[in-house]
Amino acid sequence: MPPVESKDLFGVPRRPNPEAATAPAPASTGRRYGAAAIDGTLAVFCAALSGLVYVLSLPASEAPPLTSGNLWLRVLVAGMGVSLINQVLLGLLFRCSVGKLLVGTRVVRMADGGRPRLWQLLGRWIGGITYGLTILPIGFFLGGSEAPPLDFSGVRIVKASADS
């Protein structure tokens, strides 16, 4: 049986890319969770620092209470902003976040091991926050899980190599 020819959106046959390779094997679970812990700590630290700078910039008579909506909005926006820049912008430019750099991993496209696209990194960032704030805590409280973290949005975390 002859191989089936792949066609694009307009019905034009696709040419096989001889340089396209398969994505490398995923990094170990320890490296992946280590990078996530470092990245999360960085975002929380920067968010707390933003709130502290905001409080210290005001005169003592105008210092907001800890229940102030403006204070918590500032902390939330700062944390999300740092996380977005760290995961998406650094991922586009260098293929790794600060945490991934420190543990020796990088992100690649699952299809061919190439550089991830913006929409893939945005999807991974949103999914990672959702996973980290919902599924992970539930699994922890229920006794943990041996399942490795999933690759989603077409992006995989792999061990960084010297030749990349």
mmCIF file of C-alpha atoms in Angstrom, residues 72-133:
data_model
loop_
_atom_site.group_PDB
_atom_site.id
_atom_site.type_symbol
_atom_site.label_atom_id
_atom_site.label_comp_id
_atom_site.label_asym_id
_atom_site.label_seq_id
_atom_site.Cartn_x
_atom_site.Cartn_y
_atom_site.Cartn_z
ATOM 1 C CA TRP A 72 -4.387 42.856 46.419
ATOM 2 C CA LEU A 73 -5.101 43.871 42.826
ATOM 3 C CA ARG A 74 -1.566 45.274 42.580
ATOM 4 C CA VAL A 75 -0.114 42.068 44.027
ATOM 5 C CA LEU A 76 -2.165 39.873 41.666
ATOM 6 C CA VAL A 77 -1.307 41.894 38.551
ATOM 7 C CA ALA A 78 2.398 41.989 39.446
ATOM 8 C CA GLY A 79 2.534 38.225 40.013
ATOM 9 C CA MET A 80 0.683 37.413 36.794
ATOM 10 C CA GLY A 81 2.807 39.905 34.848
ATOM 11 C CA VAL A 82 6.089 38.463 36.094
ATOM 12 C CA SER A 83 4.836 34.955 35.383
ATOM 13 C CA LEU A 84 3.728 35.899 31.849
ATOM 14 C CA ILE A 85 7.062 37.532 31.020
ATOM 15 C CA ASN A 86 9.018 34.654 32.564
ATOM 16 C CA GLN A 87 7.097 31.844 30.868
ATOM 17 C CA VAL A 88 6.035 33.329 27.528
ATOM 18 C CA LEU A 89 8.481 36.080 26.603
ATOM 19 C CA LEU A 90 11.595 34.294 27.868
ATOM 20 C CA GLY A 91 10.274 31.059 26.352
ATOM 21 C CA LEU A 92 10.022 32.756 22.962
ATOM 22 C CA LEU A 93 13.435 34.381 23.194
ATOM 23 C CA PHE A 94 15.540 31.738 24.958
ATOM 24 C CA ARG A 95 13.351 28.591 25.037
ATOM 25 C CA CYS A 96 13.426 28.601 28.840
ATOM 26 C CA SER A 97 12.195 30.462 31.885
ATOM 27 C CA VAL A 98 14.398 31.353 34.860
ATOM 28 C CA GLY A 99 13.457 28.104 36.610
ATOM 29 C CA LYS A 100 14.055 25.996 33.514
ATOM 30 C CA LEU A 101 17.442 27.643 33.031
ATOM 31 C CA LEU A 102 18.460 26.838 36.613
ATOM 32 C CA VAL A 103 17.433 23.150 36.398
ATOM 33 C CA GLY A 104 18.760 22.645 32.867
ATOM 34 C CA THR A 105 15.604 22.242 30.814
ATOM 35 C CA ARG A 106 14.020 24.054 27.860
ATOM 36 C CA VAL A 107 10.760 24.033 25.909
ATOM 37 C CA VAL A 108 10.357 22.652 22.384
ATOM 38 C CA ARG A 109 7.494 21.990 19.980
ATOM 39 C CA MET A 110 6.309 18.408 20.315
ATOM 40 C CA ALA A 111 5.804 18.067 16.565
ATOM 41 C CA ASP A 112 9.394 18.587 15.514
ATOM 42 C CA GLY A 113 11.522 19.722 18.456
ATOM 43 C CA GLY A 114 11.669 23.293 17.123
ATOM 44 C CA ARG A 115 11.097 26.635 18.797
ATOM 45 C CA PRO A 116 7.586 26.980 20.306
ATOM 46 C CA ARG A 117 5.190 29.541 18.867
ATOM 47 C CA LEU A 118 3.593 32.397 20.836
ATOM 48 C CA TRP A 119 0.114 30.834 20.968
ATOM 49 C CA GLN A 120 1.600 27.543 22.236
ATOM 50 C CA LEU A 121 3.462 29.275 25.053
ATOM 51 C CA LEU A 122 0.380 31.333 25.988
ATOM 52 C CA GLY A 123 -1.704 28.145 26.105
ATOM 53 C CA ARG A 124 0.926 26.430 28.212
ATOM 54 C CA TRP A 125 1.091 29.421 30.580
ATOM 55 C CA ILE A 126 -2.691 29.523 31.080
ATOM 56 C CA GLY A 127 -2.860 25.747 31.458
ATOM 57 C CA GLY A 128 0.063 25.725 33.883
ATOM 58 C CA ILE A 129 -1.547 28.318 36.144
ATOM 59 C CA THR A 130 -4.850 26.449 36.023
ATOM 60 C CA TYR A 131 -3.143 23.118 36.773
ATOM 61 C CA GLY A 132 -1.000 24.601 39.540
ATOM 62 C CA LEU A 133 -3.897 26.322 41.296
#
